[in-house]
Structures are given as structure tokens and as C-alpha cells.
């Protein structure tokens, strides 16, 4: 038993070392740093107590960034889940032409994040944008705070679509066909089979997709950077974009370490919630 | 044996990664943010150096694009203290606060650059308590771009002040029969750059923060509230916006180029780009930036970027001499739209002939030469956040009816918070 344990730890060692060096050590450094005054050059110059956190929450822009992130989440999460569910449900049975639809739905995976964000920027740029021309509209998509966050959410859906679709589709196709066939023999229609058998079977994967979407929404930064740069009028500044500005543009290490600590705590809570949910789901 | 040999090969291959990253001693590496035409012309200048002065000295200048100006700064800070730090980096005013506090910068004064040969406003733009920090290279100023066809048709006199623009807004703007705007008189929401002129020029000379806009010492106190300059600007700007012919936007170039706005403010070096975007759609003209009021006589400040040195080698000094030469500066100015940094260019007949041939370029030159060189850009921590907060406050005042005094107070508080934070982190408190 003991030698088995040793073997297991030895096998885990490379991952533990990597996690220690690249995750836990920087995290510990951030947590300590968040209670210290750090110079622009990155040197700890004194103990700050809670000053960094007080300063962070005194900044209206940071508080606003939490609001913007939540707004993004509220738009993105249902839209993302519904569209992926719809696409996966429609193509869950392999038929003659589903390969074409699968190819279309998987296309976003072939386009890099930055390329897609740049394409979106051109499509929605200004009142004489491509989208306005196509549909004879006069909407200031990226110029108006209300629309800009919606465009950002739409871009988010597009970026996540491919990977989420393939996960859910594979989950649907993994379902034991004999159960579905038995249900059909018993007279269950397509809708009844979907709601009573297939969706409950795909629920664990759907939960993973939802948790991934929440993680992506809370961590969103690069699409903001390219599509809106936080604008117009700071209306699309999310928490992580705010972090980027403070850490990389302003060299404000107090804000940087405080946000890193808060976000790590949030991620920890999310992982715990997912683990608890999965445990609960297994019991049920 | 075979395994050991493979392992050795792998190790050697790994080491080659580091070898690839090392710098050659006879190379002057220049990190920059130039793209498009700017990049092309800069490369031509480097080729010129390499085939003449560089060849004599046995050195090669190599330009490396490192993203936007702020990305260059982030990378310079990351490379500080390592062998990866370039000899030269082109960065804008947002880098100055960090650079003047750094111990790895070789200031232009330390490098022995003769300031008397340079445009005074450009020298002031990059001067701190450590002297001239960097060699001004991409100098530009804010100018008014306007649709000449529209202004001629409306038969109006060019506005000298915001109030004068307010008076003619309905003449250069246009609405359809249903009262919908077809053409705005002006597009754009002023922010730090524009306010450098709208605030800086008030009462002959004004500053946003102490230390002459943060150029001397670490800025500690915001001034825009106590001296009333931001309030004064907002009062005039709100009246202008209330005409209904002003569009709040951060993408004014597109609005102007498409003909949906009759005027905009933008940097003078964007002239070639604006001309390309407008094409034959209408005739472009340029003018001085309208003053906030009759007392705002300070003019405009110099914007753009400068070449910061991190080596005091003879090769770097020779490169700087080359880049400040009349021929080089003239080429750079004529092909990019930047203002020449060297005084000698302004006196040359060739450049005078160029300005006669290209009158749109003359506006920035005349405006800069007639401005108070003490009107300077602001060096503040969190410059990017302040930039967008200015726009947000102006948008709230104009579109949401926010009380002007409240907006001034909020803006001042926001800047003060950034200054306090910076001071706290730099033991200045």
C-alpha cells in the first residue's frame, strides 16, 4: 500500500512541481503582496494592511467593472447556453446532412480570438458599419454603452461556440442508443425522448459548459482589449480588463495583487461549487 | 549510447533557443510602435543610416515593432536590468513618469544632445527635473480638421473659440425634414490630449496637476478643480453640445471621413491617413484648435513620441545625430505628417517649398510656433484610466445632464486618487 502511495506521488510530482512553480508560488506572492506597498519597480517597500483593498474599492471604475462583468455574464450565459443547446439538439443524431451543419458550428474553433475580435470590430464599427449597411440599420453598436456590451457578449458566444458545441454533441452521441430505441418502441416521441432521456443524460456536460461559461465571462479580458478597449466611456471595462490596465499599463502592483487574490478566491469558490454540484448529481 | 546522444542533441537544441535570443554587440536595437507608412519610412531611415554612418562605424540599426506605445513601455519595464533591454525605444508621454524614475535611462542631456538644435516646444514636452529625457522624434499637435466644401457652402468664418463654433453649428450641421441629424457640425469627445489644449491654453498657461503637469517631481495635487479651468471648459462645451449638432464619439475620424461630421479634432500626423480615408469625397482643410474662450491664448502642446536611450555608446549617439539631421527630419516630416524636431528643417528652403505645396501641413507648424512652449502634455500615473474618465465625465454632462460642478469634483477626485496611490507606491507620501 505504502509503495503504491509513493508511486502515485512520484507520478504526480511533475504536475505538482509545475503547479507549485507556476500557480501556487505566484498566488502566494500575490496574496502577500496584496497586503504590502509595492513600488512601481515591483519591490515591497512596506506593510499596507488593507490599504490596497480599500484603495481598490474606493475606485469607482473598479466597482463599475464588477457591474460590467456581471452584466456581461447576464447577457452571455443564457445566450451561450441556449444557442449551444439548440445547435447540439438539432444535430445530435447523425444523419445525411448533419456533417455540413457540424462543420459550420465548428468553424469558430478554427479562427483565433484576436482575428475574430478584429473581424467583429470591423463589422460593428461606426454608424456606417457593415452590419448596419446589410440590415439598413442606424445603430451605434460600439459607440453606445448599451450596445457595445451586447456586441461583446455576442463575440463571447462566437468564441466559445465551437468547443462547447463539440462537448455537448459528444455527450448526446455517447448516450446508449438501446435506451432511445426502447423508448421509441414504447411510443415515446422525439420531444419526449429529448426531455426525458437525452437532456438528463447530457446534464453533467451541460453543467461543465455552464461553469466554463461563467469562468470565461468573469475572466474576459482579451476580447475587450481588442474589440472595445473598455469603451465607449469605460462602459465595457470588465474586472480582468481593469486588472490589465492597472497591472500592465499603470504598474499599480497594489491593485494588481489585490485583484489577483480576489479572483483566485473566486475561482476557488467556483471549483468548490462545481465539485459539490457533481457530487450531489452523482448521489442523485 | 544512442539514447545519451539523442539527449545531448536535445540539450544543445534547447540551448540554441537562448542563443537565438541574445543580441549582437554591433547592433543598435530600436523598439517602436510604428505601423503602416510610419514603419515603412522609419525602415528607410534605418537603411539610410546602415548604408552610411552605420557602415563607417560597423554597426547596424534594427527596428523591432513591439505593439502600441504603451506596449513598448510595458516591455521596456519588463526587460529593464536584463540584456534584452534595447539600446533605444520610441515611447510617448505616458512613459515619461516611469522613465524619469528609472535608473536605466540615459537621458538626452546625459548623452550630450544639443537642445538648442531642437524645436523648443518639443524640448519642453520631454523635459523633467532630470533634464531632457529623450530625443523628440514623432512630434505632432492637435489641429481642427474640417470639411471645406461644407464650410464654404455655409459661408461661415472659421471659429476661433468654442462659442463661435456654437454659433455656426446649425449652419455647418444638417438635419433632414424629420429633424434627424444628417451631418453633425462636430464629432468627438475631448479627452486628455484635447484638454491639454482646452485646459492648458486657458489664461495663457494652465496645468492639470502640479509640478508643471507632472514634469517636475512626482505630481501630488490636481489643479483642474481649484483653478476652475475644467469647469470653464465644460460650460462652453455643454453649450456647444446643446446645439444638437455635436456627436459624442471616440471614432471621430470615421464620422468625419464619411461626411457625417463637418469637423473634428485630431493629431496633425493623422493628416495622411485622413486624406486617404476621405479620398475624393470632399475637400479637407485644417485650422487652429478653437480656444475655450477669449482668454485661452496658450495654444497647443506637442504630442507624439520620443526616442529614449538605454545605452550611451558612441554608436547610439551617432545614430541620434543621424536621426536629427536635417535630411532625415525632413524626410520623416514630409512622408509621415509629423512636425520636424530639428530647428534646421524649419529654416530650410526645401521644407518651406514643401509647406507651400502642401498647405494643410502648415497649420500644425504655424500653430506650434505661435503656441506658448510651456503648454505641455500631462505626465500622470494611470494615464489611460484618466483618459477614459475624462470622456465619461464629459459624456455624462452633455448627454445625461450631470451637474457640471459635480463632474468637475468627481474628475478631480479620480485624478487625486491616482496621484495618491502613485505617491504611496513610490514612498513620496
XYZ file of C-alpha atoms in Angstrom:
713
model
C 0.000 0.000 0.000
C 2.761 2.349 1.037
C 4.818 1.692 -2.087
C 1.691 2.324 -4.153
C 1.280 5.701 -2.469
C 4.883 6.572 -3.161
C 4.460 5.603 -6.796
C 1.356 7.761 -7.049
C 3.146 10.755 -5.523
C 6.102 10.233 -7.840
C 3.793 10.193 -10.834
C 2.097 13.320 -9.553
C 5.396 15.062 -8.877
C 5.944 16.717 -12.298
C 2.436 18.192 -12.211
C 2.846 19.256 -8.588
C 6.156 20.963 -9.367
C 4.647 22.759 -12.357
C 1.575 23.779 -10.355
C 3.783 24.913 -7.487
C 6.115 26.997 -9.617
C 3.552 28.476 -11.994
C 0.387 28.611 -9.856
C 0.846 28.283 -6.103
C 4.069 30.262 -5.712
C 2.775 33.265 -7.753
C -0.535 33.008 -5.883
C 1.209 33.076 -2.506
C 3.313 36.001 -3.716
C 0.178 37.836 -4.823
C -1.616 37.225 -1.527
C 1.367 38.512 0.458
C 1.839 41.406 -1.980
C -1.770 42.473 -1.649
C -1.074 43.424 1.981
C 2.099 45.314 1.130
C 3.064 48.562 -0.524
C 4.875 47.696 -3.724
C 6.870 50.200 -5.730
C 6.399 50.715 -9.458
C 9.596 48.706 -9.857
C 7.915 45.768 -8.118
C 9.797 45.957 -4.801
C 7.968 45.549 -1.499
C 8.562 48.762 0.423
C 6.311 48.346 3.426
C 3.276 46.777 5.064
C -0.001 48.233 3.794
C -2.584 46.292 5.792
C -5.856 46.575 3.926
C -4.896 49.812 2.144
C -4.654 48.158 -1.277
C -8.131 46.664 -0.926
C -9.583 49.924 0.429
C -7.979 51.839 -2.426
C -9.315 49.301 -4.923
C -12.892 49.535 -3.735
C -12.633 53.342 -3.467
C -12.065 53.450 -7.193
C -15.465 53.828 -8.837
C -14.018 52.366 -12.028
C -13.269 49.085 -10.247
C -16.754 48.923 -8.737
C -18.157 49.689 -12.199
C -16.002 46.955 -13.705
C -17.688 44.437 -11.379
C -21.063 45.688 -12.629
C -19.961 45.445 -16.269
C -18.683 41.906 -15.715
C -21.973 40.868 -14.138
C -23.934 42.499 -16.965
C -21.786 40.641 -19.474
C -22.422 37.414 -17.587
C -26.176 38.001 -17.533
C -26.271 38.514 -21.306
C -23.641 35.958 -22.251
C -24.561 32.963 -20.103
C -28.182 32.366 -21.199
C -27.431 33.297 -24.802
C -24.433 30.991 -24.942
C -26.213 28.082 -23.223
C -29.375 28.355 -25.312
C -27.628 28.638 -28.661
C -25.264 25.750 -27.976
C -28.081 23.611 -26.675
C -30.149 24.415 -29.739
C -27.301 23.618 -32.151
C -26.391 20.383 -30.370
C -30.006 19.224 -30.099
C -30.654 19.872 -33.792
C -27.583 17.927 -34.901
C -27.413 15.256 -32.169
C -28.473 12.412 -34.491
C -26.011 11.664 -37.256
C -27.929 11.976 -40.495
C -27.123 12.569 -44.124
C -26.500 16.319 -43.981
C -25.622 16.920 -40.336
C -21.919 16.945 -41.248
C -22.452 20.259 -43.063
C -24.086 21.823 -40.010
C -21.354 20.369 -37.762
C -18.684 21.951 -39.959
C -20.423 25.318 -39.769
C -20.853 25.126 -35.994
C -17.233 24.113 -35.501
C -15.831 26.873 -37.737
C -15.328 29.377 -34.860
C -12.733 26.972 -33.414
C -10.595 27.494 -36.497
C -10.423 31.264 -36.033
C -8.151 32.785 -33.421
C -9.572 35.007 -30.718
C -7.759 38.125 -31.883
C -8.699 37.619 -35.537
C -12.339 37.139 -34.623
C -12.341 40.205 -32.363
C -10.819 42.278 -35.160
C -13.417 40.984 -37.620
C -16.186 41.881 -35.160
C -14.680 45.338 -34.703
C -14.846 45.973 -38.415
C -18.358 44.528 -38.732
C -19.750 46.727 -35.958
C -17.551 49.791 -36.319
C -19.309 53.166 -36.523
C -22.769 54.007 -37.731
C -21.831 53.151 -41.288
C -20.761 49.686 -40.177
C -21.072 46.568 -42.311
C -23.895 45.239 -40.143
C -25.858 48.494 -40.424
C -25.386 48.515 -44.184
C -26.510 44.882 -44.503
C -29.678 45.344 -42.488
C -30.357 49.043 -43.194
C -29.938 49.997 -39.544
C -28.522 53.072 -37.860
C -27.261 51.646 -34.588
C -24.040 52.904 -32.992
C -23.013 49.394 -31.952
C -19.616 50.064 -30.465
C -20.273 53.732 -29.760
C -23.126 53.208 -27.341
C -22.567 51.676 -23.882
C -25.803 49.666 -24.165
C -24.991 48.046 -27.484
C -21.235 47.651 -27.003
C -21.632 45.189 -24.122
C -24.157 43.218 -26.203
C -21.714 43.011 -29.124
C -19.062 41.857 -26.679
C -21.381 39.128 -25.373
C -22.142 38.067 -28.933
C -18.409 37.833 -29.637
C -18.028 35.789 -26.455
C -20.671 33.335 -27.675
C -18.946 33.068 -31.020
C -15.574 32.384 -29.415
C -16.908 29.669 -27.099
C -19.350 28.143 -29.550
C -17.091 25.579 -31.244
C -15.633 23.962 -28.147
C -18.917 23.996 -26.198
C -20.784 22.557 -29.168
C -18.370 19.668 -29.626
C -18.516 18.859 -25.889
C -22.299 18.795 -25.787
C -22.641 16.991 -29.108
C -20.283 14.222 -27.999
C -22.237 13.956 -24.765
C -25.504 13.469 -26.697
C -23.936 10.917 -29.026
C -22.462 8.942 -26.151
C -25.930 8.090 -24.840
C -26.696 4.384 -25.086
C -28.777 4.022 -28.262
C -30.645 0.998 -26.922
C -32.387 3.205 -24.328
C -33.558 5.620 -27.015
C -34.676 2.745 -29.247
C -36.545 1.131 -26.355
C -38.291 4.447 -25.662
C -39.253 4.714 -29.327
C -40.705 1.192 -29.253
C -42.680 2.211 -26.170
C -44.132 5.049 -28.232
C -42.090 7.997 -26.958
C -41.871 10.815 -29.489
C -38.762 12.860 -30.313
C -39.533 15.643 -27.846
C -40.341 13.239 -25.020
C -37.112 11.311 -25.677
C -35.177 14.557 -25.702
C -36.579 15.902 -22.449
C -36.916 12.615 -20.538
C -33.787 10.757 -21.656
C -31.246 12.742 -23.659
C -31.182 16.037 -21.757
C -30.928 14.372 -18.316
C -28.094 12.231 -19.677
C -26.284 15.284 -21.043
C -26.824 17.281 -17.844
C -23.317 16.766 -16.372
C -21.737 18.072 -19.577
C -24.191 20.947 -19.696
C -23.126 21.830 -16.167
C -19.471 21.809 -17.225
C -20.365 24.114 -20.128
C -22.225 26.474 -17.811
C -19.324 26.576 -15.348
C -16.861 27.128 -18.205
C -19.055 29.953 -19.482
C -19.177 31.571 -16.048
C -15.396 31.268 -15.804
C -14.951 32.772 -19.287
C -17.370 35.598 -18.511
C -15.703 36.529 -15.253
C -12.209 36.258 -16.737
C -12.974 38.039 -20.014
C -10.215 40.401 -20.964
C -8.605 39.834 -24.380
C -11.828 40.319 -26.425
C -12.443 43.576 -24.508
C -8.910 44.673 -25.241
C -9.304 44.209 -28.977
C -12.984 44.935 -29.603
C -13.764 47.913 -27.376
C -10.659 48.718 -25.324
C -13.043 49.152 -22.410
C -15.044 51.836 -24.200
C -17.139 53.635 -25.027
C -16.683 55.750 -21.928
C -15.307 52.843 -19.848
C -18.663 51.064 -20.208
C -17.180 47.680 -21.156
C -14.326 47.603 -18.695
C -14.543 44.206 -17.036
C -12.713 43.160 -13.872
C -9.894 41.485 -15.763
C -9.555 44.349 -18.217
C -9.341 46.707 -15.250
C -6.680 44.353 -13.862
C -4.796 44.531 -17.164
C -4.860 48.332 -17.090
C -3.626 48.554 -13.512
C -1.042 45.788 -13.768
C 0.396 46.255 -17.216
C -0.418 49.797 -18.219
C -0.057 51.609 -14.909
C 2.326 49.371 -12.986
C -0.009 49.608 -9.979
C 1.104 46.466 -8.181
C -1.120 47.092 -5.165
C -4.249 46.864 -7.313
C -2.723 44.048 -9.346
C -2.059 41.751 -6.365
C -5.371 42.593 -4.676
C -7.396 41.752 -7.780
C -5.335 38.602 -8.373
C -6.071 37.470 -4.815
C -9.788 38.221 -5.100
C -10.056 36.447 -8.442
C -8.144 33.423 -7.158
C -10.575 33.247 -4.231
C -13.492 33.469 -6.648
C -12.032 30.719 -8.847
C -11.531 28.541 -5.778
C -15.175 29.032 -4.829
C -16.244 28.158 -8.359
C -14.216 24.940 -8.348
C -15.691 24.005 -4.962
C -19.209 24.733 -6.228
C -18.650 22.579 -9.321
C -17.208 19.745 -7.241
C -20.129 19.948 -4.816
C -22.639 20.018 -7.645
C -21.069 16.995 -9.325
C -21.040 15.083 -6.050
C -24.680 15.960 -5.494
C -25.511 14.948 -9.067
C -23.777 11.591 -8.657
C -25.724 10.874 -5.468
C -28.987 11.790 -7.154
C 24.627 5.203 -26.169
C 22.110 6.185 -28.790
C 19.781 7.456 -26.077
C 22.531 9.514 -24.477
C 23.450 11.006 -27.833
C 19.801 11.945 -28.509
C 19.577 13.552 -25.068
C 22.718 15.563 -25.742
C 21.311 16.744 -29.064
C 18.086 17.765 -27.375
C 20.003 19.745 -24.755
C 22.027 21.503 -27.436
C 18.847 22.285 -29.348
C 17.346 23.751 -26.167
C 20.384 25.950 -25.655
C 20.001 27.287 -29.178
C 16.770 28.925 -28.029
C 18.801 31.120 -25.706
C 21.419 31.692 -28.371
C 18.674 32.966 -30.679
C 17.603 35.485 -28.057
C 20.989 37.003 -27.447
C 21.835 40.340 -29.001
C 24.655 41.060 -31.342
C 27.075 43.626 -29.987
C 27.319 45.704 -33.136
C 23.563 46.123 -33.459
C 21.502 49.089 -32.243
C 18.107 47.665 -31.433
C 15.199 50.106 -31.559
C 11.816 49.072 -30.213
C 8.986 51.066 -31.696
C 5.235 51.280 -32.283
C 5.297 52.373 -35.917
C 2.943 50.728 -38.361
C 1.926 51.332 -41.986
C 3.574 54.330 -43.621
C 5.382 55.298 -40.418
C 7.020 51.875 -40.238
C 7.987 51.960 -43.896
C 9.579 55.410 -43.678
C 11.334 54.525 -40.414
C 12.825 51.428 -42.041
C 14.054 53.577 -44.928
C 15.718 55.910 -42.430
C 17.378 52.936 -40.731
C 18.550 51.661 -44.120
C 19.982 55.119 -44.802
C 21.885 55.017 -41.504
C 23.120 51.465 -42.064
C 24.444 52.246 -45.524
C 26.263 55.434 -44.464
C 27.204 56.260 -40.863
C 26.489 52.744 -39.648
C 28.697 51.243 -42.334
C 31.591 53.516 -41.339
C 31.201 52.596 -37.666
C 30.498 48.933 -38.343
C 27.088 48.991 -36.627
C 23.615 48.147 -37.826
C 20.396 49.765 -36.599
C 17.485 47.366 -36.403
C 13.899 48.417 -35.750
C 11.588 45.972 -33.971
C 7.835 46.587 -33.742
C 6.643 45.935 -30.182
C 2.959 46.917 -30.338
C 1.343 50.194 -29.300
C 3.340 52.856 -27.460
C 2.151 51.589 -24.108
C 3.093 48.025 -25.017
C 6.607 49.248 -25.758
C 6.715 50.783 -22.272
C 5.454 47.585 -20.640
C 8.124 45.580 -22.455
C 10.887 48.052 -21.651
C 9.968 47.858 -17.955
C 9.940 44.065 -18.148
C 13.329 43.999 -19.877
C 14.939 46.520 -17.504
C 18.057 45.131 -15.907
C 18.386 42.333 -18.448
C 20.448 42.021 -21.597
C 17.204 42.179 -23.569
C 16.764 45.909 -22.955
C 17.125 47.619 -26.339
C 19.522 50.475 -26.945
C 16.643 52.771 -27.930
C 12.854 52.697 -27.561
C 10.280 55.005 -29.132
C 7.655 55.819 -26.490
C 5.143 58.577 -25.904
C 4.492 60.891 -22.960
C 2.784 58.124 -20.972
C 6.237 56.606 -20.488
C 7.841 59.753 -19.095
C 6.803 59.344 -15.460
C 8.196 55.805 -15.353
C 11.288 56.706 -17.311
C 12.305 59.674 -15.209
C 12.082 57.483 -12.094
C 14.134 54.712 -13.689
C 17.848 54.203 -13.149
C 18.493 52.615 -16.534
C 17.561 55.571 -18.734
C 20.334 57.580 -20.348
C 18.743 60.999 -20.663
C 19.245 63.056 -23.794
C 21.082 65.569 -21.606
C 23.431 62.852 -20.336
C 24.007 61.727 -23.905
C 25.047 65.267 -24.809
C 22.233 66.046 -27.250
C 22.330 69.751 -28.126
C 18.899 71.091 -27.141
C 19.484 74.346 -28.974
C 19.122 72.488 -32.242
C 15.640 71.255 -31.331
C 12.163 72.749 -31.509
C 11.603 74.474 -28.100
C 8.076 73.088 -27.643
C 9.343 69.583 -28.377
C 12.139 70.003 -25.848
C 9.679 71.197 -23.192
C 7.379 68.278 -23.984
C 10.018 65.805 -22.807
C 11.812 67.858 -20.147
C 11.754 66.914 -16.468
C 13.790 67.704 -13.381
C 16.337 65.247 -14.835
C 16.635 67.415 -17.929
C 15.624 66.374 -21.442
C 14.610 62.748 -21.036
C 14.521 61.648 -24.656
C 15.093 62.835 -28.184
C 11.834 64.196 -29.656
C 11.106 62.353 -32.860
C 7.400 61.977 -33.659
C 6.144 65.469 -32.903
C 2.557 66.358 -33.631
C -0.078 68.737 -32.373
C -3.810 68.824 -32.197
C -5.476 70.573 -35.148
C -9.006 71.144 -36.379
C -9.910 69.184 -39.500
C -12.942 70.473 -41.351
C -14.938 69.774 -44.461
C -14.063 72.756 -46.638
C -16.956 72.185 -49.026
C -19.465 72.397 -46.173
C -17.881 75.429 -44.541
C -17.628 77.237 -47.903
C -21.232 76.431 -48.750
C -22.399 77.706 -45.347
C -20.270 80.781 -45.916
C -19.082 80.923 -42.318
C -15.938 82.253 -40.748
C -13.690 79.655 -39.116
C -14.417 79.517 -35.371
C -11.674 80.882 -33.128
C -13.425 79.847 -29.920
C -15.857 77.132 -28.820
C -18.562 79.797 -28.522
C -18.001 80.837 -32.137
C -18.335 77.202 -33.165
C -21.568 77.006 -31.163
C -22.911 79.961 -33.138
C -22.276 78.341 -36.529
C -23.037 74.724 -35.580
C -26.526 74.843 -37.120
C -25.075 76.238 -40.342
C -22.480 73.519 -40.927
C -24.602 70.758 -39.418
C -27.631 69.431 -41.253
C -30.974 67.830 -40.384
C -33.473 66.114 -42.667
C -37.153 67.010 -42.961
C -37.983 64.818 -39.936
C -35.424 66.582 -37.794
C -32.931 63.716 -37.837
C -29.278 64.615 -37.982
C -27.765 64.030 -41.396
C -24.494 65.762 -40.645
C -23.025 66.787 -37.302
C -21.107 70.039 -37.013
C -18.509 68.284 -34.901
C -17.668 64.709 -33.911
C -15.569 63.694 -30.942
C -15.423 63.708 -27.161
C -12.450 65.601 -25.789
C -10.087 63.748 -23.534
C -6.582 64.186 -22.117
C -4.995 65.145 -25.441
C -7.654 67.691 -26.402
C -7.882 69.006 -22.852
C -4.129 69.604 -22.997
C -5.112 72.479 -25.264
C -8.573 73.346 -23.898
C -7.292 73.471 -20.302
C -3.587 74.111 -20.895
C -4.196 77.191 -23.004
C -6.551 78.894 -20.532
C -5.301 82.176 -19.070
C -2.200 81.891 -21.229
C -0.974 78.789 -19.403
C -2.664 76.323 -17.063
C -1.816 72.896 -15.749
C -3.946 69.897 -14.782
C -1.661 68.771 -11.957
C 1.180 70.353 -10.008
C 4.849 70.059 -10.914
C 4.027 71.722 -14.244
C 1.785 68.849 -15.296
C 3.957 66.291 -13.527
C 7.110 67.145 -15.446
C 8.962 68.281 -12.320
C 8.784 65.905 -9.363
C 6.047 63.394 -8.671
C 2.643 65.078 -9.199
C 0.789 65.300 -5.877
C -2.097 67.695 -6.392
C -4.799 68.002 -9.016
C -5.380 71.589 -10.161
C -8.295 71.444 -12.582
C -10.877 71.966 -9.830
C -9.235 74.750 -7.839
C -8.246 76.860 -10.831
C -11.657 76.464 -12.476
C -10.284 75.514 -15.886
C -12.174 72.233 -16.322
C -15.415 73.864 -15.154
C -14.919 76.717 -17.616
C -14.306 74.275 -20.433
C -17.381 72.190 -19.547
C -19.643 75.262 -19.508
C -18.593 76.211 -23.053
C -18.586 72.630 -24.304
C -22.052 71.907 -22.902
C -23.443 74.920 -24.771
C -21.782 73.638 -27.926
C -23.237 70.153 -27.406
C -26.687 71.551 -26.665
C -26.934 72.848 -30.233
C -27.727 69.219 -31.099
C -25.037 69.152 -33.753
C -22.235 67.569 -31.715
C -21.695 63.815 -31.666
C -20.036 62.178 -28.687
C -17.797 59.534 -30.164
C -14.339 58.073 -29.840
C -14.248 57.266 -33.541
C -14.395 60.766 -34.933
C -12.103 60.004 -37.869
C -14.614 57.633 -39.396
C -17.513 60.033 -38.812
C -15.558 62.862 -40.390
C -14.204 60.828 -43.301
C -17.658 59.514 -44.148
C -19.020 63.063 -44.302
C -21.308 62.605 -41.281
C -19.424 65.283 -39.362
C -18.233 68.625 -40.693
C -15.294 68.904 -38.316
C -13.174 67.057 -35.791
C -10.067 67.481 -33.709
C -7.181 65.127 -34.307
C -3.428 64.889 -34.258
C -1.651 66.608 -37.133
C 0.268 63.458 -38.054
C -3.015 61.752 -38.903
C -3.373 64.031 -41.908
C -2.124 61.479 -44.496
C -4.495 58.858 -43.039
C -7.460 61.233 -43.027
C -6.693 62.251 -46.610
C -6.584 58.608 -47.649
C -9.876 57.826 -45.916
C -11.687 60.861 -47.314
C -10.368 60.368 -50.849
C -12.308 62.482 -53.321
C -15.438 62.650 -51.165
C -14.829 66.268 -50.170
C -12.037 68.780 -49.744
C -10.284 68.705 -46.358
C -8.950 71.809 -44.697
C -7.136 72.304 -41.390
C -7.219 75.108 -38.856
C -6.050 76.070 -35.370
C -7.836 74.416 -32.452
C -10.700 76.672 -31.264
C -9.909 78.282 -27.909
C -12.024 77.573 -24.833
C -12.663 81.307 -24.512
C -11.030 84.596 -25.443
C -8.553 84.279 -22.558
C -7.307 80.851 -23.626
C -4.351 82.103 -25.593
C -1.747 79.458 -24.703
C -2.114 77.428 -27.859
C -1.420 73.725 -28.056
C 1.160 71.316 -26.717
C 3.362 68.892 -28.597
C 2.234 65.300 -28.583
C 3.776 62.203 -30.086
C 6.720 60.113 -29.083
C 10.431 60.407 -28.468
C 13.449 58.129 -28.621
C 14.513 57.007 -25.139
C 18.087 55.771 -24.810
C 19.296 52.924 -22.644
C 22.872 52.970 -23.852
C 25.385 55.788 -24.083
C 27.594 54.084 -26.638
C 29.163 56.141 -29.408
C 27.100 54.180 -31.918
C 23.836 55.264 -30.256
C 24.995 58.884 -30.151
C 25.935 58.676 -33.822
C 22.503 57.264 -34.581
C 20.829 60.134 -32.733
C 22.918 62.674 -34.626
C 21.861 60.998 -37.847
C 18.181 60.921 -36.968
C 18.215 64.605 -36.011
C 19.953 65.610 -39.233
C 18.062 68.000 -41.480
C 17.690 65.463 -44.287
C 16.393 62.762 -42.029
C 13.951 65.008 -40.161
C 12.673 66.497 -43.384
C 12.056 63.091 -44.910
C 10.296 61.921 -41.747
C 8.105 65.053 -41.633
C 7.193 65.160 -45.310
C 6.368 61.478 -45.606
C 4.555 60.966 -42.301
C 2.989 64.296 -41.358
C 4.961 64.660 -38.122
C 6.452 68.007 -37.216
C 10.225 68.154 -37.636
C 12.028 68.113 -34.288
C 15.103 69.932 -35.607
C 15.061 73.698 -35.985
C 17.230 73.487 -39.089
C 14.351 71.974 -41.095
C 12.071 74.960 -40.455
C 14.713 77.266 -41.876
C 15.362 75.189 -44.979
C 14.017 76.351 -48.341
C 13.077 72.798 -49.283
C 10.732 72.479 -46.310
C 9.267 75.925 -46.938
C 8.604 74.862 -50.530
C 7.010 71.658 -49.250
C 4.663 73.632 -46.987
C 3.742 75.944 -49.864
C 2.886 72.891 -51.906
C 1.033 71.175 -49.049
C -0.745 73.968 -47.142
C -2.665 71.518 -44.926
C 0.633 70.625 -43.241
C 1.319 74.279 -42.486
C -1.416 74.587 -39.838
C 0.363 72.402 -37.275
C 3.661 74.164 -37.900
C 2.198 77.672 -37.561
C 0.082 76.727 -34.562
C 3.030 75.120 -32.730
C 5.360 78.020 -33.439
C 2.763 80.503 -32.165
C 1.930 78.499 -29.013
C 3.389 79.003 -25.583
C 6.061 76.260 -25.377
C 5.299 75.969 -21.656
C 1.888 74.460 -22.533
C 2.806 70.821 -22.126
C 1.178 67.433 -22.089
C 0.410 65.805 -18.781
C 2.566 63.138 -17.129
C 0.321 61.292 -14.748
C 0.109 57.816 -13.325
C -2.799 55.757 -14.697
C -2.883 57.987 -17.761
C -5.031 55.509 -19.668
C -7.730 55.382 -16.998
C -7.736 59.171 -16.663
C -8.056 59.479 -20.440
C -11.279 57.466 -20.444
C -12.643 59.011 -17.267
C -12.401 62.464 -18.828
C -14.506 61.192 -21.725
C -17.018 59.567 -19.364
C -17.490 62.756 -17.349
C -17.912 64.871 -20.483
C -20.413 62.364 -21.828
C -22.371 62.407 -18.553
C -22.502 66.204 -18.518
C -23.546 66.534 -22.136
C -25.850 63.548 -22.583
C -27.108 62.739 -19.109
C -27.333 66.250 -17.713
C -24.867 65.638 -14.882
C -24.201 68.770 -12.861
C -21.001 70.436 -14.080
C -19.678 71.120 -10.571
C -20.267 67.501 -9.628
C -18.466 66.297 -12.761
C -15.508 68.565 -12.016
C -15.403 67.326 -8.441
C -15.638 63.658 -9.495
C -12.933 64.082 -12.121
C -10.635 65.869 -9.688
C -11.244 63.176 -7.049
C -10.466 60.443 -9.557
C -7.187 62.032 -10.631
C -6.281 62.742 -6.990
C -6.877 59.086 -6.112
C -4.444 58.042 -8.850
C -1.870 60.594 -7.685
C -2.188 59.496 -4.042
C -1.867 55.847 -4.994
C 1.206 56.541 -7.086
C 2.788 58.607 -4.315
C 2.035 55.855 -1.784
C 3.705 53.284 -4.004
C 6.742 55.419 -4.569
C 7.347 56.443 -0.981
C 6.547 60.013 -1.810
C 3.971 60.248 0.886
